[in-house]
GROMACS .gro file of C-alpha atoms in nm:
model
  325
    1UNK     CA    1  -0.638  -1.058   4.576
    2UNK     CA    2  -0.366  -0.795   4.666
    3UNK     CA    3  -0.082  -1.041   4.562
    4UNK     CA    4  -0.273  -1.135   4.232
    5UNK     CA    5  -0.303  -0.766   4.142
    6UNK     CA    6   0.083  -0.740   4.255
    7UNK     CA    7   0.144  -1.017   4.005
    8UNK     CA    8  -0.054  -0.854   3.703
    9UNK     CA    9   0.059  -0.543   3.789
   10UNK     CA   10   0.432  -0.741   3.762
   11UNK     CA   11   0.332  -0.869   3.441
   12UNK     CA   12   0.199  -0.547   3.288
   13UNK     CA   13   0.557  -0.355   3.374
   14UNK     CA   14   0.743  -0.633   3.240
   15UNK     CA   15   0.585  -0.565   2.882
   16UNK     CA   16   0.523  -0.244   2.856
   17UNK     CA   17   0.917  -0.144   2.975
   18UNK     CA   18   1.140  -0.035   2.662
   19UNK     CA   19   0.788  -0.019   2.440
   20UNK     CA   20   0.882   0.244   2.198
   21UNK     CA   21   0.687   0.539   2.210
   22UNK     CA   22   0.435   0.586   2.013
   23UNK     CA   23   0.502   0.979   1.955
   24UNK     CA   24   0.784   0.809   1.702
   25UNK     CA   25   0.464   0.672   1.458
   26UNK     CA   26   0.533   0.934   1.243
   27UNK     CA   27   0.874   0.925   1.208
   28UNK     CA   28   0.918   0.708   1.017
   29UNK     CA   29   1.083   0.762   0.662
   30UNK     CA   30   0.938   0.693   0.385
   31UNK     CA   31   1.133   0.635   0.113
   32UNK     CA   32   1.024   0.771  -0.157
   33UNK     CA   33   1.198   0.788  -0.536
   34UNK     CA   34   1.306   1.110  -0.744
   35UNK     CA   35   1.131   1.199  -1.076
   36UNK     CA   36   1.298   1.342  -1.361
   37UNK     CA   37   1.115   1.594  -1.605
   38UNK     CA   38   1.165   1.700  -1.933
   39UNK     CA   39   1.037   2.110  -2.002
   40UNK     CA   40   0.708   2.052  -2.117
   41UNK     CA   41   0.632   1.831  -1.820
   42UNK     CA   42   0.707   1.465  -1.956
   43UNK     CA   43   0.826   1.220  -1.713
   44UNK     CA   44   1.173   1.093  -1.825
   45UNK     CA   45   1.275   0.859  -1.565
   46UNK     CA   46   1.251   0.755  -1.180
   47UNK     CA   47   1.486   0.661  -0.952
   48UNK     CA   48   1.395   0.481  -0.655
   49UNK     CA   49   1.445   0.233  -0.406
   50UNK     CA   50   1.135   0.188  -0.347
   51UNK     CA   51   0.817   0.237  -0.552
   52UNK     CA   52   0.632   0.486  -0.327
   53UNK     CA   53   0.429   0.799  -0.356
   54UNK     CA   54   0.302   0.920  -0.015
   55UNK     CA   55  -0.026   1.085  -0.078
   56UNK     CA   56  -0.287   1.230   0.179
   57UNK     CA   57  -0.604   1.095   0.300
   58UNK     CA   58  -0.844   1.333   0.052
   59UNK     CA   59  -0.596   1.220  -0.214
   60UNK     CA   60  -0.706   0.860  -0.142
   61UNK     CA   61  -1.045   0.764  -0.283
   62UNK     CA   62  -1.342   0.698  -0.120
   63UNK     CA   63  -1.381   0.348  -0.265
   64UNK     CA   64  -1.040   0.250  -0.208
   65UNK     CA   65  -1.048   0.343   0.175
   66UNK     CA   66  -1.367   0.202   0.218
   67UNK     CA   67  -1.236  -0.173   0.058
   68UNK     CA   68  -0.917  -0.114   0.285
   69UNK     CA   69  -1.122  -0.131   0.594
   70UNK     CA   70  -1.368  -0.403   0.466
   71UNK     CA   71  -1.069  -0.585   0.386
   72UNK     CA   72  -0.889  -0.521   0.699
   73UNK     CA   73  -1.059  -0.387   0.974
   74UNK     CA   74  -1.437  -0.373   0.958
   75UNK     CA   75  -1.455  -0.171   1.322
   76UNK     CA   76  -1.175   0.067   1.226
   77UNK     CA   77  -1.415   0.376   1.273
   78UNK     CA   78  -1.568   0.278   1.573
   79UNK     CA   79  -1.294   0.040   1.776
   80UNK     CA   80  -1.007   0.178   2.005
   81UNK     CA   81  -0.738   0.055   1.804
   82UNK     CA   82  -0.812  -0.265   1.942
   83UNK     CA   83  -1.092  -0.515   1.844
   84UNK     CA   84  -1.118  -0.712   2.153
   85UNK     CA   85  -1.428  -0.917   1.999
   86UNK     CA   86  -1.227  -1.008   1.681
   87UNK     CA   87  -0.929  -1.136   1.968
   88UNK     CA   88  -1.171  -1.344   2.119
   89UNK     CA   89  -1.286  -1.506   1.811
   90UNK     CA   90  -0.959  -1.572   1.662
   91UNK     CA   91  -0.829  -1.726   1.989
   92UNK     CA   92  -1.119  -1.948   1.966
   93UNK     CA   93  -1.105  -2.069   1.600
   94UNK     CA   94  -0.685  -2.121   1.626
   95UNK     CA   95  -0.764  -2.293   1.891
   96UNK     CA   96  -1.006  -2.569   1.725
   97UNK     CA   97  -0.802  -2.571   1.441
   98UNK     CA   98  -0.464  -2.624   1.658
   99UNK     CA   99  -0.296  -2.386   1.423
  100UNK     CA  100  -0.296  -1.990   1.345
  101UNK     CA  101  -0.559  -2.001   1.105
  102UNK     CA  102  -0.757  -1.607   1.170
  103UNK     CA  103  -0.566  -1.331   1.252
  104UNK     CA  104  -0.698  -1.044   1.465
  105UNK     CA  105  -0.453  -0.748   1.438
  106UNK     CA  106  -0.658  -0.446   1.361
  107UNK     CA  107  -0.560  -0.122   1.123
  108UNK     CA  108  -0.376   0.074   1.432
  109UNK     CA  109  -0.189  -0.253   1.528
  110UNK     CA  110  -0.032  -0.349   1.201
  111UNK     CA  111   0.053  -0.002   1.146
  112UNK     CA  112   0.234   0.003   1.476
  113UNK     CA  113   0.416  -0.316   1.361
  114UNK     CA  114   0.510  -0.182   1.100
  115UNK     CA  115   0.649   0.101   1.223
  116UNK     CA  116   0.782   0.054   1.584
  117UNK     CA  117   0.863  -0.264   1.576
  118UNK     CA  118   1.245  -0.384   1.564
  119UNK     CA  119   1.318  -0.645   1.293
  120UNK     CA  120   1.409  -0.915   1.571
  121UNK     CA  121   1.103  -0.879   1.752
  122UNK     CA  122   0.904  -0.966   1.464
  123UNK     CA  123   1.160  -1.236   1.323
  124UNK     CA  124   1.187  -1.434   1.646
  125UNK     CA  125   0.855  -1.716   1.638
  126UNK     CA  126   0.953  -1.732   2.053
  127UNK     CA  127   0.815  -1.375   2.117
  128UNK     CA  128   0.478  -1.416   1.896
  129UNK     CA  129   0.260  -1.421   2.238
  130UNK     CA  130   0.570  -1.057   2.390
  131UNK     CA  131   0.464  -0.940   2.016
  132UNK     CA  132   0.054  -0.960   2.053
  133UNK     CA  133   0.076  -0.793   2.385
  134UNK     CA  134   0.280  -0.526   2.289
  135UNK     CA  135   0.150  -0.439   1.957
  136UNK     CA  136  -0.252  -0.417   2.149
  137UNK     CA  137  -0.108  -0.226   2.416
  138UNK     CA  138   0.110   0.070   2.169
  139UNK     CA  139  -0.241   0.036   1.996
  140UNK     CA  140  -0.420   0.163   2.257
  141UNK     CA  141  -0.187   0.425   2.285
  142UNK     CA  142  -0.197   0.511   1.926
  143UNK     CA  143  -0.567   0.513   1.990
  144UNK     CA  144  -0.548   0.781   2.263
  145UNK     CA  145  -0.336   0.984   2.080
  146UNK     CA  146  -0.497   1.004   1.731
  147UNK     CA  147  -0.860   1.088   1.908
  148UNK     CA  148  -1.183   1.115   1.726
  149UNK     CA  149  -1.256   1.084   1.321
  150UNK     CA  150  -0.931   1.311   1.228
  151UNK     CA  151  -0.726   1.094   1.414
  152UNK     CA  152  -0.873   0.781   1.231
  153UNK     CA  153  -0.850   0.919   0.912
  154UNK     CA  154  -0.461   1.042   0.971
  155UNK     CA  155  -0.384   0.652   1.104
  156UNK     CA  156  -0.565   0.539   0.757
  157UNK     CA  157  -0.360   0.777   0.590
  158UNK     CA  158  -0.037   0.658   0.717
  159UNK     CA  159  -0.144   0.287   0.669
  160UNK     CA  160  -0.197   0.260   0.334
  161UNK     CA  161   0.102   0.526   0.210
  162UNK     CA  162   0.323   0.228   0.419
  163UNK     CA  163   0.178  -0.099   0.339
  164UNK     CA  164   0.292  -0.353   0.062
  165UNK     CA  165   0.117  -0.411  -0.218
  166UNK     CA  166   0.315  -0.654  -0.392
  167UNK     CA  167   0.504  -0.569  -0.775
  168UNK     CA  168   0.716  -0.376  -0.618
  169UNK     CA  169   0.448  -0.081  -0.495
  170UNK     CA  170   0.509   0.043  -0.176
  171UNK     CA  171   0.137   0.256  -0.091
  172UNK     CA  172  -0.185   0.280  -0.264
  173UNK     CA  173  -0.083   0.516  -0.492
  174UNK     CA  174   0.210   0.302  -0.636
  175UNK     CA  175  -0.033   0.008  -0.637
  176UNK     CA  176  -0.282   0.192  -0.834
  177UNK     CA  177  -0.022   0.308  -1.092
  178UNK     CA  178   0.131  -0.050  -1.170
  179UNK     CA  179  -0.114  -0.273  -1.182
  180UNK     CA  180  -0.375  -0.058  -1.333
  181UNK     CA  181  -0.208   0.260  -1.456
  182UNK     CA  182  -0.362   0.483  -1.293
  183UNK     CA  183  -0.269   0.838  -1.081
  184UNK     CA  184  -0.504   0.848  -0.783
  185UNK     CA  185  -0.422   1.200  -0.780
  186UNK     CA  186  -0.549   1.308  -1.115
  187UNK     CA  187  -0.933   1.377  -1.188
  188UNK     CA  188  -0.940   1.227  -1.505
  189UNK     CA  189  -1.228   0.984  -1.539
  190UNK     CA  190  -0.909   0.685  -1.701
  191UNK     CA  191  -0.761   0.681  -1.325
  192UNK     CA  192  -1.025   0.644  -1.166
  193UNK     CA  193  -1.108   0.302  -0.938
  194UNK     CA  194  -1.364   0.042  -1.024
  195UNK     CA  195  -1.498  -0.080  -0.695
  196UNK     CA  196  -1.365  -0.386  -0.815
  197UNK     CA  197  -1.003  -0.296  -0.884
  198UNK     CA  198  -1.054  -0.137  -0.511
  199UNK     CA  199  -1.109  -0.451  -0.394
  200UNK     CA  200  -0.836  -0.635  -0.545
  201UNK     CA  201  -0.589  -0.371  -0.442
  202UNK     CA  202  -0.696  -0.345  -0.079
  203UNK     CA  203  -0.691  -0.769  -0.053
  204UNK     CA  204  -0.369  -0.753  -0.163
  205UNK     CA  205  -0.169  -0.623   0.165
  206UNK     CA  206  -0.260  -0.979   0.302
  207UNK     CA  207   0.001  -1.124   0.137
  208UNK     CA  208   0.168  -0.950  -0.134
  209UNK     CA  209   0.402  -1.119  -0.278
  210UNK     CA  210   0.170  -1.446  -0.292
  211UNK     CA  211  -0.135  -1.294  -0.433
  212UNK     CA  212   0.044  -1.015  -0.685
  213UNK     CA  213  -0.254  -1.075  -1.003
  214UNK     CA  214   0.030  -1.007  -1.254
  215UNK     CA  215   0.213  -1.324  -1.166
  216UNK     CA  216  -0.130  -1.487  -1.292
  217UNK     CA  217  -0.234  -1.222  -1.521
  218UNK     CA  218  -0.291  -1.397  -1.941
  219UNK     CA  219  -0.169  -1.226  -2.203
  220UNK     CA  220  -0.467  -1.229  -2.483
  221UNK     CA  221  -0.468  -1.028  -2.802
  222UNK     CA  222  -0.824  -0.843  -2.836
  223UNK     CA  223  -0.925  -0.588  -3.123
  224UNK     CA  224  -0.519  -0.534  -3.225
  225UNK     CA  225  -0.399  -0.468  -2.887
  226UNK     CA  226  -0.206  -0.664  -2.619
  227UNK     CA  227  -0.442  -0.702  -2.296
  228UNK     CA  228  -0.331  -0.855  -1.965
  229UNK     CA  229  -0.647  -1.009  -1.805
  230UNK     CA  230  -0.621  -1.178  -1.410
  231UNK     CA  231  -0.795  -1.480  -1.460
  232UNK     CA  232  -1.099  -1.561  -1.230
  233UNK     CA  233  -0.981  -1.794  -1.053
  234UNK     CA  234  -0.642  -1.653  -1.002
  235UNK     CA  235  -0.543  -1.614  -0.604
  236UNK     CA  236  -0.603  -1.232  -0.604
  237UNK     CA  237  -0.959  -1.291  -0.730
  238UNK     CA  238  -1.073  -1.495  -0.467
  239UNK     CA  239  -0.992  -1.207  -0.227
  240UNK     CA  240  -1.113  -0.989  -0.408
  241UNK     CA  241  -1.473  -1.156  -0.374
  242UNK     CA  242  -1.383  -1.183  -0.005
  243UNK     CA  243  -1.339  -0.766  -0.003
  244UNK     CA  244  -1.650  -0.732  -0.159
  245UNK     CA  245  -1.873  -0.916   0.062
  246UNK     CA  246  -1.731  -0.741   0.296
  247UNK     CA  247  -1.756  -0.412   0.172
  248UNK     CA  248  -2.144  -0.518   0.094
  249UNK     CA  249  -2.179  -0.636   0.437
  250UNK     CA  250  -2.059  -0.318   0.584
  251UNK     CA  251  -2.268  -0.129   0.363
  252UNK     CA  252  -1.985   0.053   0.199
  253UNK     CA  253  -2.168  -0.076  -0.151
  254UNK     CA  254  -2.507  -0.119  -0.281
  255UNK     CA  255  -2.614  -0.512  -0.362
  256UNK     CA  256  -2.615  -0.373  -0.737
  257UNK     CA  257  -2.252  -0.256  -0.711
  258UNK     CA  258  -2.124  -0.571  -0.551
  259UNK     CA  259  -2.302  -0.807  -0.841
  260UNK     CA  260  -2.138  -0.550  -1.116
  261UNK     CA  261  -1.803  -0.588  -0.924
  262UNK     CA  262  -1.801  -0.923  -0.905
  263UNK     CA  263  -1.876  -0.943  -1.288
  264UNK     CA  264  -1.595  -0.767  -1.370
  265UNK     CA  265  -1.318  -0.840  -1.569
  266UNK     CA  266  -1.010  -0.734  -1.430
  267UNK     CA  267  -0.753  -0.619  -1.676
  268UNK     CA  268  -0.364  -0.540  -1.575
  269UNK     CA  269  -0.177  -0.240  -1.683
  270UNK     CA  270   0.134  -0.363  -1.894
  271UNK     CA  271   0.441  -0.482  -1.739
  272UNK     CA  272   0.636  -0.211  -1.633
  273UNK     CA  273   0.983  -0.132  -1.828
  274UNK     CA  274   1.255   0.014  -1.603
  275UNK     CA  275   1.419   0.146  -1.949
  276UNK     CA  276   1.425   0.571  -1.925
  277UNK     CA  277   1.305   0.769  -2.171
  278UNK     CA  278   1.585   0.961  -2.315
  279UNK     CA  279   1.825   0.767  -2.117
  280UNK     CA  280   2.187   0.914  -2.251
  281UNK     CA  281   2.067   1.261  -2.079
  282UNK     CA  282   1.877   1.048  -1.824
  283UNK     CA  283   2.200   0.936  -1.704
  284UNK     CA  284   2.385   1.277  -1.756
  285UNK     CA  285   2.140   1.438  -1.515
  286UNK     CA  286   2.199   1.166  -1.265
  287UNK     CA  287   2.555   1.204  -1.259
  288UNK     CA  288   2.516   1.589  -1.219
  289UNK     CA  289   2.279   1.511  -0.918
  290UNK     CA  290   2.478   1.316  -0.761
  291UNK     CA  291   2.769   1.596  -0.752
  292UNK     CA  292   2.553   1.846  -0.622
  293UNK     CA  293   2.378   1.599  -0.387
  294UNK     CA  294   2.723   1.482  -0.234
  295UNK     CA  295   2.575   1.105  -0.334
  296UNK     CA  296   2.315   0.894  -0.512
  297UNK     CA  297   2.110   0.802  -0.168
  298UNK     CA  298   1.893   1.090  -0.201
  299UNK     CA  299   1.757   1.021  -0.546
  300UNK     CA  300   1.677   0.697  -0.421
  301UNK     CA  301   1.489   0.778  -0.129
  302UNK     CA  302   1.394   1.156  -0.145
  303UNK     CA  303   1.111   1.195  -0.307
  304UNK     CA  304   1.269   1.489  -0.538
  305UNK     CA  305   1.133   1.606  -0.887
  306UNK     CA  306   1.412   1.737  -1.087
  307UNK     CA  307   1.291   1.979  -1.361
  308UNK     CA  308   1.532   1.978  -1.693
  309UNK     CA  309   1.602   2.209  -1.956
  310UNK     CA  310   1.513   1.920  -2.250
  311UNK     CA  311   1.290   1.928  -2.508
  312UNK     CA  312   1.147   1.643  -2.490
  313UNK     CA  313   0.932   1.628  -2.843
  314UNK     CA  314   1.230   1.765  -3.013
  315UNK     CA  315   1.454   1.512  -2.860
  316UNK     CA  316   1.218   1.251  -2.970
  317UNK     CA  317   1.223   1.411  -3.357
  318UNK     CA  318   1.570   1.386  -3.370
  319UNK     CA  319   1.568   1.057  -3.197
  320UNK     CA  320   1.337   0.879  -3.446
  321UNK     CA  321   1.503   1.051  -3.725
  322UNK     CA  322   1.904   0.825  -3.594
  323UNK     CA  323   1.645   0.493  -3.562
  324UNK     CA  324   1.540   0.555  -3.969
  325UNK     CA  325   1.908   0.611  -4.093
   0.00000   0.00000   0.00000
């Protein structure tokens, strides 16, 4: 027994030497792009690398969070980082299926794989078995360190501000704003989620690029205006059913809510146009930033809002006034 618990003991040191430490979870940088504004408050442009707007956990709604874990982790609240019941059962349906067919990687261990770790750990298919061990045992870790519902709440925070959403929307908040238009930040009753669009967006971080709706989404003319609608049986769709059963199974939504959901339509926000409003002083102001910024990186990546002098209404006056001569 002694030389068994020598040889776990062994085992244990062997993986858990050079983990990264988990203290570093928040270090991480998120890039996040620079806005330009005209005076009375219009956006004129942004400049990013990335398509991200970090926002906190009260800035992310209720119904959103609540599809995220449905979707992803229905024992977030409760588990230690780790769902060692969801382990089990994936082991034994990969197994029967003699291929990876269920995954088991809870909230807490995709964030940390996310974040800690290095790009040939994840890239080499050699290490999978190194990479489950180490990812459940930084987990644990993460667990012990973010105690309680605060701590939860802070590792849900940083999850879905860092997660993929496909379309080029790095975080909830981008994902919100381009595929539905919406600010999950503003109170206005236009931005806010259907449970439905919830559920899209939170089934989405499966596989983004794969299941982005506006890859599928039909462009239909209704009532004199251009509408992008996701077809139902578009690969985003059948997810998003998947969210909602699970969000009715976990109680997060009434049976009347899920059959409304389910109903629903889901309509796209229109492509997105990278060209800047005012774009001549656009690119004046960029140029000017990037003297005073010793480089361009920091627009990129930032997160800065860069206030301008221009009259933006007046600029357009004059504007439309060239486009008639």
């Amino acid at each position: 027994n002694s030389i068994d618990g020598a040889g776990i003991l062994s085992v244990y040191a062997g993986y858990t030497s050079g983990l990264p430490n988990v203290e570093d979870i928040e270090d991480f940088d998120l890039a996040q792009g620079s806005t330009v504004l005209s005076a009375d408050g219009t956006e004129l442009a942004s400049f990013a690398v990335e398509d991200r707007r970090e926002i906190s956990f009260e800035q992310i709604p209720q119904v959103i969070r609540d599809a995220q874990v449905a979707a992803e982790d229905q024992s977030f609240w409760n588990n230690p980082c780790v769902d060692f019941r969801s382990i089990v059962r994936a082991f034994l349906q990969n197994f029967q299926a003699g291929e990876t067919v269920s995954g088991a990687s809870t909230i807490c261990q995709q964030l940390v794989r996310m974040r800690l770790f290095s790009a040939d750990l994840m890239a080499d298919p050699d290490r999978q078995v190194e990479r489950k061990i180490k990812e459940a045992i930084l987990a644990l870790r993460l667990d012990g360190r973010y105690t309680g519902e605060e701590g939860k709440q802070r590792i849900l925070e940083m999850y879905m501000n860092q997660s993929y959403y496909g379309n080029n929307a790095y975080g909830i908040w981008a994902a919100a704003n381009a595929y539905f238009g919406k600010d999950l930040t503003s109170d206005a009753r236009e931005d806010r989620l259907t449970v439905s669009e919830a559920a899209l967006l939170a089934g989405l971080v499966r596989a983004p690029s794969r299941l982005d709706p506006s890859t599928e989404a039909v462009e239909e003319e209704r009532d004199g205006r251009t509408v992008y609608v996701v077809p139902p049986r578009a690969q985003a769709m059948v997810v998003r059913d998947y969210v909602l059963d699970q969000m009715l199974e976990s109680e997060f939504i009434s049976q009347q809510q899920y059959d409304e959901a389910v109903a629903e339509e889901i309509m796209l926000a229109p492509p997105r146009s990278n060209r800047y409003r005012a774009p001549h002083f656009v690119y004046a102001v960029r140029r000017e930033a990037n003297e005073l910024l010793q480089g361009e990186d920091l627009l990129d990546t930032g997160g800065l809002r860069i206030h301008t002098t221009l009259d933006h209404r007046g600029y357009q006056v004059v504007a439309e006034k060239w486009a008639r001569i």
